[in-house]
mmCIF file of C-alpha atoms in Angstrom:
data_model
loop_
_atom_site.group_PDB
_atom_site.id
_atom_site.type_symbol
_atom_site.label_atom_id
_atom_site.label_comp_id
_atom_site.label_asym_id
_atom_site.label_seq_id
_atom_site.Cartn_x
_atom_site.Cartn_y
_atom_site.Cartn_z
ATOM 1 C CA MET A 1 -23.930 -55.529 93.802
ATOM 2 C CA ILE A 2 -24.298 -57.391 90.504
ATOM 3 C CA SER A 3 -21.798 -55.013 88.919
ATOM 4 C CA GLU A 4 -19.343 -55.684 91.777
ATOM 5 C CA ASP A 5 -19.784 -59.428 91.254
ATOM 6 C CA TYR A 6 -19.084 -59.055 87.554
ATOM 7 C CA ASP A 7 -15.996 -56.969 88.258
ATOM 8 C CA ARG A 8 -14.696 -59.566 90.721
ATOM 9 C CA ILE A 9 -15.379 -62.437 88.321
ATOM 10 C CA ASP A 10 -13.841 -60.508 85.414
ATOM 11 C CA ALA A 11 -10.667 -59.820 87.423
ATOM 12 C CA THR A 12 -10.418 -63.389 88.707
ATOM 13 C CA LEU A 13 -10.880 -64.928 85.255
ATOM 14 C CA ARG A 14 -8.371 -62.511 83.750
ATOM 15 C CA SER A 15 -5.718 -63.468 86.331
ATOM 16 C CA THR A 16 -6.557 -67.181 86.024
ATOM 17 C CA LEU A 17 -6.118 -67.109 82.240
ATOM 18 C CA ARG A 18 -2.855 -65.204 82.719
ATOM 19 C CA ASP A 19 -1.490 -67.724 85.254
ATOM 20 C CA VAL A 20 -2.693 -70.941 83.607
ATOM 21 C CA LEU A 21 -1.896 -70.011 80.017
ATOM 22 C CA GLY A 22 1.208 -67.960 80.798
ATOM 23 C CA LEU A 23 -0.214 -64.797 79.178
ATOM 24 C CA SER A 24 1.692 -61.564 79.625
ATOM 25 C CA GLU A 25 0.173 -58.858 81.844
ATOM 26 C CA SER A 26 -0.566 -56.762 78.775
ATOM 27 C CA ARG A 27 -2.332 -59.601 76.953
ATOM 28 C CA ALA A 28 -4.414 -60.411 80.029
ATOM 29 C CA ALA A 29 -5.309 -56.741 80.476
ATOM 30 C CA ALA A 30 -6.326 -56.461 76.818
ATOM 31 C CA LEU A 31 -8.934 -59.226 77.059
ATOM 32 C CA ASP A 32 -12.394 -57.832 76.402
ATOM 33 C CA ALA A 33 -15.852 -59.380 76.148
ATOM 34 C CA ASP A 34 -15.406 -60.114 72.443
ATOM 35 C CA THR A 35 -11.921 -61.636 72.668
ATOM 36 C CA PRO A 36 -12.246 -65.163 71.253
ATOM 37 C CA LEU A 37 -10.836 -67.929 73.468
ATOM 38 C CA PHE A 38 -11.109 -71.632 72.580
ATOM 39 C CA GLY A 39 -10.093 -72.218 68.994
ATOM 40 C CA ALA A 40 -8.528 -68.782 68.630
ATOM 41 C CA MET A 41 -6.039 -68.551 71.487
ATOM 42 C CA PRO A 42 -3.216 -71.026 70.720
ATOM 43 C CA GLU A 43 -2.331 -71.530 74.397
ATOM 44 C CA LEU A 44 -5.870 -72.680 75.199
ATOM 45 C CA ASP A 45 -5.874 -76.231 73.878
ATOM 46 C CA SER A 46 -8.068 -79.049 75.207
ATOM 47 C CA MET A 47 -5.550 -79.988 77.883
ATOM 48 C CA ALA A 48 -5.250 -76.414 79.072
ATOM 49 C CA VAL A 49 -9.034 -76.191 79.337
ATOM 50 C CA ALA A 50 -8.990 -78.991 81.945
ATOM 51 C CA GLY A 51 -6.551 -77.131 84.195
ATOM 52 C CA LEU A 52 -8.245 -73.793 83.579
ATOM 53 C CA LEU A 53 -11.657 -75.049 84.715
ATOM 54 C CA THR A 54 -10.281 -76.652 87.893
ATOM 55 C CA GLU A 55 -8.367 -73.477 88.718
ATOM 56 C CA ILE A 56 -11.502 -71.369 88.157
ATOM 57 C CA GLU A 57 -13.396 -73.697 90.510
ATOM 58 C CA GLU A 58 -10.753 -73.221 93.212
ATOM 59 C CA ARG A 59 -10.451 -69.471 92.873
ATOM 60 C CA LEU A 60 -14.185 -68.783 92.811
ATOM 61 C CA GLY A 61 -15.418 -71.606 95.040
ATOM 62 C CA ILE A 62 -17.769 -73.041 92.420
ATOM 63 C CA LEU A 63 -18.324 -76.474 90.896
ATOM 64 C CA ILE A 64 -18.560 -76.812 87.117
ATOM 65 C CA GLU A 65 -20.468 -79.906 86.012
ATOM 66 C CA ASP A 66 -19.190 -81.832 83.016
ATOM 67 C CA ASP A 67 -22.426 -81.397 81.075
ATOM 68 C CA GLU A 68 -22.065 -77.621 81.395
ATOM 69 C CA ILE A 69 -18.768 -77.598 79.539
ATOM 70 C CA ASP A 70 -19.234 -76.791 75.871
ATOM 71 C CA GLY A 71 -17.756 -74.652 73.156
ATOM 72 C CA GLU A 72 -20.190 -71.820 73.853
ATOM 73 C CA MET A 73 -18.946 -71.054 77.380
ATOM 74 C CA LEU A 74 -15.383 -70.758 76.083
ATOM 75 C CA GLU A 75 -16.243 -68.991 72.844
ATOM 76 C CA SER A 76 -15.157 -65.592 74.157
ATOM 77 C CA PHE A 77 -13.947 -63.951 77.364
ATOM 78 C CA GLY A 78 -17.383 -62.347 77.789
ATOM 79 C CA ALA A 79 -19.118 -65.732 77.405
ATOM 80 C CA LEU A 80 -16.871 -67.224 80.105
ATOM 81 C CA VAL A 81 -17.594 -64.327 82.480
ATOM 82 C CA ARG A 82 -21.343 -64.709 81.906
ATOM 83 C CA PHE A 83 -21.193 -68.480 82.464
ATOM 84 C CA VAL A 84 -19.254 -68.148 85.732
ATOM 85 C CA ALA A 85 -21.601 -65.355 86.889
ATOM 86 C CA THR A 86 -24.565 -67.729 86.602
ATOM 87 C CA LYS A 87 -22.688 -70.245 88.780
ATOM 88 C CA THR A 88 -21.718 -67.798 91.511
ATOM 89 C CA ARG A 89 -25.235 -66.348 91.755
ATOM 90 C CA ARG A 90 -26.761 -69.710 92.756
ATOM 91 C CA MET B 1 15.349 -90.374 98.000
ATOM 92 C CA LEU B 2 16.953 -86.946 98.218
ATOM 93 C CA ARG B 3 18.301 -85.749 101.582
ATOM 94 C CA PHE B 4 19.135 -82.195 102.564
ATOM 95 C CA GLY B 5 20.399 -80.496 105.711
ATOM 96 C CA PRO B 6 21.868 -81.639 109.021
ATOM 97 C CA ASP B 7 21.847 -85.161 110.512
ATOM 98 C CA GLN B 8 20.413 -83.877 113.776
ATOM 99 C CA GLY B 9 17.302 -82.015 114.807
ATOM 100 C CA PRO B 10 13.780 -82.118 113.397
ATOM 101 C CA LEU B 11 13.318 -83.804 110.034
ATOM 102 C CA VAL B 12 10.849 -82.723 107.373
ATOM 103 C CA ALA B 13 9.508 -85.362 104.966
ATOM 104 C CA VAL B 14 8.151 -83.843 101.768
ATOM 105 C CA ALA B 15 5.250 -85.425 99.857
ATOM 106 C CA LEU B 16 5.006 -84.409 96.212
ATOM 107 C CA PRO B 17 1.583 -84.313 94.562
ATOM 108 C CA LEU B 18 0.274 -87.254 92.583
ATOM 109 C CA PHE B 19 0.739 -87.848 88.853
ATOM 110 C CA GLU B 20 1.865 -85.112 86.463
ATOM 111 C CA ASP B 21 1.778 -82.397 89.141
ATOM 112 C CA ALA B 22 4.764 -84.125 90.784
ATOM 113 C CA ASN B 23 6.901 -83.373 87.721
ATOM 114 C CA ARG B 24 5.694 -79.787 87.598
ATOM 115 C CA VAL B 25 6.641 -78.985 91.208
ATOM 116 C CA ARG B 26 9.617 -81.295 91.878
ATOM 117 C CA GLY B 27 12.126 -78.503 91.220
ATOM 118 C CA PHE B 28 10.099 -76.184 93.435
ATOM 119 C CA ALA B 29 10.075 -78.812 96.214
ATOM 120 C CA VAL B 30 13.850 -79.157 95.949
ATOM 121 C CA ALA B 31 14.163 -75.361 96.211
ATOM 122 C CA ILE B 32 12.114 -75.489 99.441
ATOM 123 C CA CYS B 33 14.330 -78.317 100.762
ATOM 124 C CA ARG B 34 17.507 -76.345 99.990
ATOM 125 C CA ALA B 35 16.088 -73.222 101.625
ATOM 126 C CA LEU B 36 15.170 -75.258 104.712
ATOM 127 C CA ALA B 37 18.681 -76.729 104.826
ATOM 128 C CA ALA B 38 20.062 -73.166 104.758
ATOM 129 C CA ARG B 39 17.891 -72.532 107.831
ATOM 130 C CA GLY B 40 19.271 -75.638 109.581
ATOM 131 C CA VAL B 41 16.245 -77.848 108.988
ATOM 132 C CA ALA B 42 16.798 -81.304 107.491
ATOM 133 C CA THR B 43 14.489 -82.691 104.802
ATOM 134 C CA ILE B 44 13.948 -85.864 102.838
ATOM 135 C CA LEU B 45 12.191 -86.008 99.476
ATOM 136 C CA PRO B 46 11.274 -89.654 98.893
ATOM 137 C CA ASP B 47 10.233 -91.232 95.605
ATOM 138 C CA LEU B 48 6.938 -92.804 96.641
ATOM 139 C CA PRO B 49 5.494 -95.945 95.005
ATOM 140 C CA GLY B 50 4.637 -95.140 91.396
ATOM 141 C CA GLN B 51 6.612 -91.867 91.470
ATOM 142 C CA GLY B 52 10.023 -90.862 90.126
ATOM 143 C CA GLU B 53 12.648 -93.584 90.503
ATOM 144 C CA SER B 54 10.296 -96.014 92.284
ATOM 145 C CA LEU B 55 10.416 -99.573 90.964
ATOM 146 C CA VAL B 56 6.721 -100.025 91.770
ATOM 147 C CA LEU B 57 4.433 -99.376 88.823
ATOM 148 C CA LEU B 58 1.831 -96.679 89.415
ATOM 149 C CA GLU B 59 -0.824 -98.923 87.886
ATOM 150 C CA ARG B 60 -0.295 -101.360 90.789
ATOM 151 C CA CYS B 61 -0.911 -98.724 93.467
ATOM 152 C CA SER B 62 -3.904 -97.723 95.534
ATOM 153 C CA ILE B 63 -3.711 -94.507 97.509
ATOM 154 C CA LEU B 64 -2.965 -96.544 100.640
ATOM 155 C CA ASP B 65 0.041 -98.130 98.914
ATOM 156 C CA ILE B 66 1.482 -94.686 98.174
ATOM 157 C CA ALA B 67 0.664 -93.393 101.667
ATOM 158 C CA ASP B 68 2.293 -96.526 103.086
ATOM 159 C CA GLY B 69 5.402 -95.692 101.046
ATOM 160 C CA PHE B 70 5.514 -92.259 102.685
ATOM 161 C CA ASP B 71 5.168 -93.915 106.106
ATOM 162 C CA CYS B 72 8.037 -96.321 105.290
ATOM 163 C CA ALA B 73 10.241 -93.431 104.141
ATOM 164 C CA THR B 74 9.811 -91.721 107.509
ATOM 165 C CA LYS B 75 9.966 -94.819 109.724
ATOM 166 C CA GLU B 76 13.745 -94.841 110.236
ATOM 167 C CA ALA B 77 13.747 -91.270 111.539
ATOM 168 C CA TRP B 78 10.705 -91.933 113.733
ATOM 169 C CA ASN B 79 12.299 -95.057 115.214
ATOM 170 C CA ALA B 80 15.463 -93.018 115.930
ATOM 171 C CA ASN B 81 13.269 -90.691 118.031
ATOM 172 C CA ARG B 82 13.818 -87.827 115.636
ATOM 173 C CA ARG B 83 11.097 -85.176 115.621
ATOM 174 C CA LEU B 84 9.312 -85.627 112.323
ATOM 175 C CA TYR B 85 7.149 -83.232 110.330
ATOM 176 C CA GLY B 86 5.274 -83.708 107.071
ATOM 177 C CA VAL B 87 5.278 -81.089 104.319
ATOM 178 C CA ALA B 88 2.892 -81.754 101.457
ATOM 179 C CA LEU B 89 2.304 -79.911 98.203
ATOM 180 C CA ARG B 90 -1.130 -80.040 96.513
ATOM 181 C CA SER B 91 -2.437 -83.640 96.420
ATOM 182 C CA GLY B 92 0.624 -84.745 98.406
ATOM 183 C CA ALA B 93 -1.643 -83.797 101.306
ATOM 184 C CA LEU B 94 -3.535 -87.042 100.604
ATOM 185 C CA LEU B 95 -0.404 -89.111 101.258
ATOM 186 C CA ASP B 96 0.665 -88.256 104.828
ATOM 187 C CA LYS B 97 -2.253 -89.849 106.661
ATOM 188 C CA LEU B 98 -0.599 -93.144 107.605
ATOM 189 C CA ALA B 99 2.720 -91.700 108.788
ATOM 190 C CA LEU B 100 3.450 -90.977 112.439
ATOM 191 C CA LEU B 101 4.240 -87.262 112.394
ATOM 192 C CA ASN B 102 4.629 -84.540 114.995
ATOM 193 C CA GLY B 103 2.816 -82.137 112.695
ATOM 194 C CA ARG B 104 1.626 -81.578 109.147
ATOM 195 C CA TRP B 105 2.171 -78.527 106.922
ATOM 196 C CA HIS B 106 0.168 -78.370 103.698
ATOM 197 C CA PHE B 107 0.650 -76.001 100.761
ATOM 198 C CA ALA B 108 -2.402 -75.469 98.516
ATOM 199 C CA PRO B 109 -3.829 -78.893 99.459
ATOM 200 C CA GLN B 110 -6.079 -80.485 96.843
ATOM 201 C CA ASP B 111 -8.709 -83.036 97.829
ATOM 202 C CA GLY B 112 -9.364 -86.282 95.976
ATOM 203 C CA PRO B 113 -12.649 -85.359 94.235
ATOM 204 C CA SER B 114 -11.084 -82.167 92.817
ATOM 205 C CA LEU B 115 -8.111 -84.139 91.480
ATOM 206 C CA LEU B 116 -10.448 -86.774 90.045
ATOM 207 C CA ARG B 117 -12.431 -84.058 88.206
ATOM 208 C CA ASP B 118 -9.130 -82.742 86.858
ATOM 209 C CA LEU B 119 -8.145 -86.209 85.592
ATOM 210 C CA LYS B 120 -11.532 -86.774 83.990
ATOM 211 C CA ARG B 121 -11.317 -83.471 82.131
ATOM 212 C CA ILE B 122 -7.856 -84.335 80.857
ATOM 213 C CA LYS B 123 -9.065 -87.779 79.756
ATOM 214 C CA GLN B 124 -12.074 -86.195 78.057
ATOM 215 C CA ALA B 125 -9.824 -83.654 76.317
ATOM 216 C CA LEU B 126 -7.627 -86.463 74.978
ATOM 217 C CA GLN B 127 -10.563 -88.373 73.506
ATOM 218 C CA PRO B 128 -13.153 -85.735 72.577
ATOM 219 C CA HIS B 129 -15.029 -88.178 70.323
ATOM 220 C CA ILE B 130 -16.086 -90.289 73.339
ATOM 221 C CA ARG B 131 -18.391 -88.808 75.967
ATOM 222 C CA LEU B 132 -17.275 -90.091 79.378
ATOM 223 C CA SER B 133 -20.008 -91.152 81.753
ATOM 224 C CA ASP B 134 -20.661 -89.203 84.953
ATOM 225 C CA THR B 135 -19.306 -91.450 87.690
ATOM 226 C CA ASP B 136 -17.891 -94.760 86.478
ATOM 227 C CA TRP B 137 -15.985 -93.318 83.504
ATOM 228 C CA TYR B 138 -12.761 -95.107 84.369
ATOM 229 C CA PHE B 139 -14.209 -98.614 84.203
ATOM 230 C CA ASP B 140 -14.047 -100.418 80.874
ATOM 231 C CA PRO B 141 -17.475 -101.967 80.219
ATOM 232 C CA GLN B 142 -15.832 -104.527 77.910
ATOM 233 C CA THR B 143 -13.903 -106.101 80.807
ATOM 234 C CA PRO B 144 -15.309 -109.533 81.721
ATOM 235 C CA ALA B 145 -16.705 -109.676 85.249
ATOM 236 C CA ASP B 146 -14.124 -112.226 86.362
ATOM 237 C CA HIS B 147 -11.177 -110.129 85.100
ATOM 238 C CA PRO B 148 -9.440 -107.329 87.005
ATOM 239 C CA ASP B 149 -10.268 -103.856 85.737
ATOM 240 C CA PRO B 150 -7.443 -102.590 83.526
ATOM 241 C CA PRO B 151 -5.623 -99.387 84.502
ATOM 242 C CA VAL B 152 -6.639 -96.158 82.815
ATOM 243 C CA GLU B 153 -4.063 -94.172 80.845
ATOM 244 C CA ILE B 154 -4.356 -90.437 81.454
ATOM 245 C CA ALA B 155 -1.741 -88.131 79.951
ATOM 246 C CA GLY B 156 0.985 -90.767 80.095
ATOM 247 C CA ASN B 157 0.132 -92.149 83.542
ATOM 248 C CA ARG B 158 -1.416 -95.602 83.844
ATOM 249 C CA ILE B 159 -3.639 -95.328 86.934
ATOM 250 C CA SER B 160 -5.471 -98.183 88.647
ATOM 251 C CA THR B 161 -9.238 -97.997 88.960
ATOM 252 C CA ALA B 162 -8.740 -98.628 92.689
ATOM 253 C CA LEU B 163 -6.694 -95.441 93.002
ATOM 254 C CA LEU B 164 -9.256 -93.446 91.037
ATOM 255 C CA THR B 165 -12.020 -94.781 93.284
ATOM 256 C CA ASP B 166 -9.927 -93.843 96.338
ATOM 257 C CA LEU B 167 -9.706 -90.281 95.045
ATOM 258 C CA SER B 168 -13.483 -89.949 94.837
ATOM 259 C CA VAL B 169 -13.698 -90.002 98.637
ATOM 260 C CA TYR B 170 -10.222 -89.101 99.923
ATOM 261 C CA ALA B 171 -9.542 -85.805 101.693
ATOM 262 C CA PRO B 172 -6.451 -84.323 103.362
ATOM 263 C CA TRP B 173 -5.812 -84.375 107.107
ATOM 264 C CA THR B 174 -8.009 -81.946 109.069
ATOM 265 C CA PRO B 175 -7.663 -80.320 112.517
ATOM 266 C CA ALA B 176 -10.291 -82.801 113.735
ATOM 267 C CA ASP B 177 -7.855 -85.630 112.966
ATOM 268 C CA GLY B 178 -5.590 -84.256 115.709
ATOM 269 C CA GLY B 179 -2.085 -82.840 116.046
ATOM 270 C CA PRO B 180 -0.560 -79.647 114.687
ATOM 271 C CA LEU B 181 -1.701 -78.772 111.156
ATOM 272 C CA ARG B 182 -0.833 -75.630 109.231
ATOM 273 C CA ILE B 183 -2.333 -74.772 105.850
ATOM 274 C CA VAL B 184 -0.808 -72.188 103.512
ATOM 275 C CA ARG B 185 -2.421 -71.211 100.225
ATOM 276 C CA LEU B 186 -1.794 -68.798 97.395
ATOM 277 C CA ASP B 187 -3.440 -65.376 97.535
ATOM 278 C CA SER B 188 -5.535 -66.414 94.537
ATOM 279 C CA ASP B 189 -7.122 -69.303 96.481
ATOM 280 C CA PRO B 190 -9.932 -68.043 98.726
ATOM 281 C CA ALA B 191 -10.299 -71.298 100.703
ATOM 282 C CA PRO B 192 -9.595 -71.049 104.467
ATOM 283 C CA ALA B 193 -5.924 -71.151 105.434
ATOM 284 C CA ASP B 194 -3.580 -70.136 108.237
ATOM 285 C CA ARG B 195 -1.796 -67.912 105.750
ATOM 286 C CA HIS B 196 -2.152 -66.756 102.149
ATOM 287 C CA VAL B 197 1.002 -65.939 100.188
ATOM 288 C CA PRO B 198 1.705 -64.288 96.807
ATOM 289 C CA GLY B 199 2.798 -66.500 93.932
ATOM 290 C CA ALA B 200 1.634 -68.350 90.841
ATOM 291 C CA ALA B 201 0.261 -71.900 90.665
ATOM 292 C CA LEU B 202 3.280 -73.778 89.259
ATOM 293 C CA TRP B 203 1.211 -76.967 88.972
ATOM 294 C CA ARG B 204 -0.928 -75.336 86.272
ATOM 295 C CA ARG B 205 2.012 -74.573 84.011
ATOM 296 C CA ALA B 206 2.444 -76.657 80.877
ATOM 297 C CA GLU B 207 6.166 -77.055 81.671
ATOM 298 C CA PRO B 208 7.884 -77.553 85.042
ATOM 299 C CA GLY B 209 8.793 -74.222 86.587
ATOM 300 C CA ASN B 210 10.215 -72.775 89.771
ATOM 301 C CA ASP B 211 9.715 -69.778 92.041
ATOM 302 C CA ILE B 212 12.727 -69.300 94.306
ATOM 303 C CA THR B 213 11.199 -66.294 96.088
ATOM 304 C CA LEU B 214 8.110 -68.296 97.009
ATOM 305 C CA ALA B 215 10.227 -71.330 97.968
ATOM 306 C CA ARG B 216 12.226 -69.184 100.429
ATOM 307 C CA LEU B 217 9.072 -67.603 101.811
ATOM 308 C CA LEU B 218 7.534 -71.039 102.406
ATOM 309 C CA ALA B 219 10.778 -72.357 103.929
ATOM 310 C CA ASP B 220 10.673 -69.435 106.391
ATOM 311 C CA ASP B 221 7.072 -70.296 107.241
ATOM 312 C CA ILE B 222 7.875 -73.999 107.720
ATOM 313 C CA ALA B 223 10.968 -73.291 109.848
ATOM 314 C CA ASP B 224 9.051 -70.805 112.046
ATOM 315 C CA TRP B 225 6.126 -73.220 112.428
ATOM 316 C CA ILE B 226 8.427 -76.100 113.413
ATOM 317 C CA ALA B 227 10.174 -73.843 115.943
ATOM 318 C CA THR B 228 6.762 -73.042 117.429
ATOM 319 C CA CYS B 229 5.829 -76.741 117.556
ATOM 320 C CA GLU B 230 9.147 -77.589 119.238
ATOM 321 C CA ARG B 231 8.696 -75.109 122.095
#
């Protein structure tokens, strides 16, 4: 079940990054746990982060509190998946 | 105000979303209006207070002022006994509550608290050196008590504190409010809806975009729904 949750979250985050940042299908598919995000992906600036988080909330039915937003959760694709997994498990 | 379609028959009034999202989906809304006109359905796309060509400054508006503008834009058709339907995109669904309508059709409606969180994140992103407070972040503590609160500038929009406070509690029309209501969302949005459709969230794009295929699909849905309401 946990594996299914991770797969669903992984797929949703991949498609959200693709749609919000305008990534190509191949770039979205190539994201792996170690792919760096904030600070390394030019499309993901501070403004884009705002829209990305709201879109993630809508697509996964979660609420991300402001004090939970930090550089660590957006450090890599894997870190973002792990962060969202902790929110959906509650 | 843009007008499309015939002078007779049901009229659709389109409410664009608030703030920057209006610019991102205006072309898409026009594509929906044109597709509806091709199906024989008339539409109007008004510039509401604080939007587009409006002479009213956004910073002077509460949400009721903007909703009142939508009501005024539809009044002539209502008084002429024309059947009148509201179509709202995203947070435009917050603006059709004062108007007398025969039905409401909402695409990917966004509630006020969600939009307010969005605005706060944008504001925070634009001034990362200042940590915004949890709830009253849009009030300036330096403002003397006997002075009106100054508007807050967020990504080029000067927004009144009254409007931001409105957003913290404002939600779109619900079935419990009465009358026909149809909600359509994107496949990627798991929230309850009458229909989910394929497409990308144009309001998340950095630049205004369009999706003619989706516009035609939605125009079909709107035209079919109105035909059902008119039976």
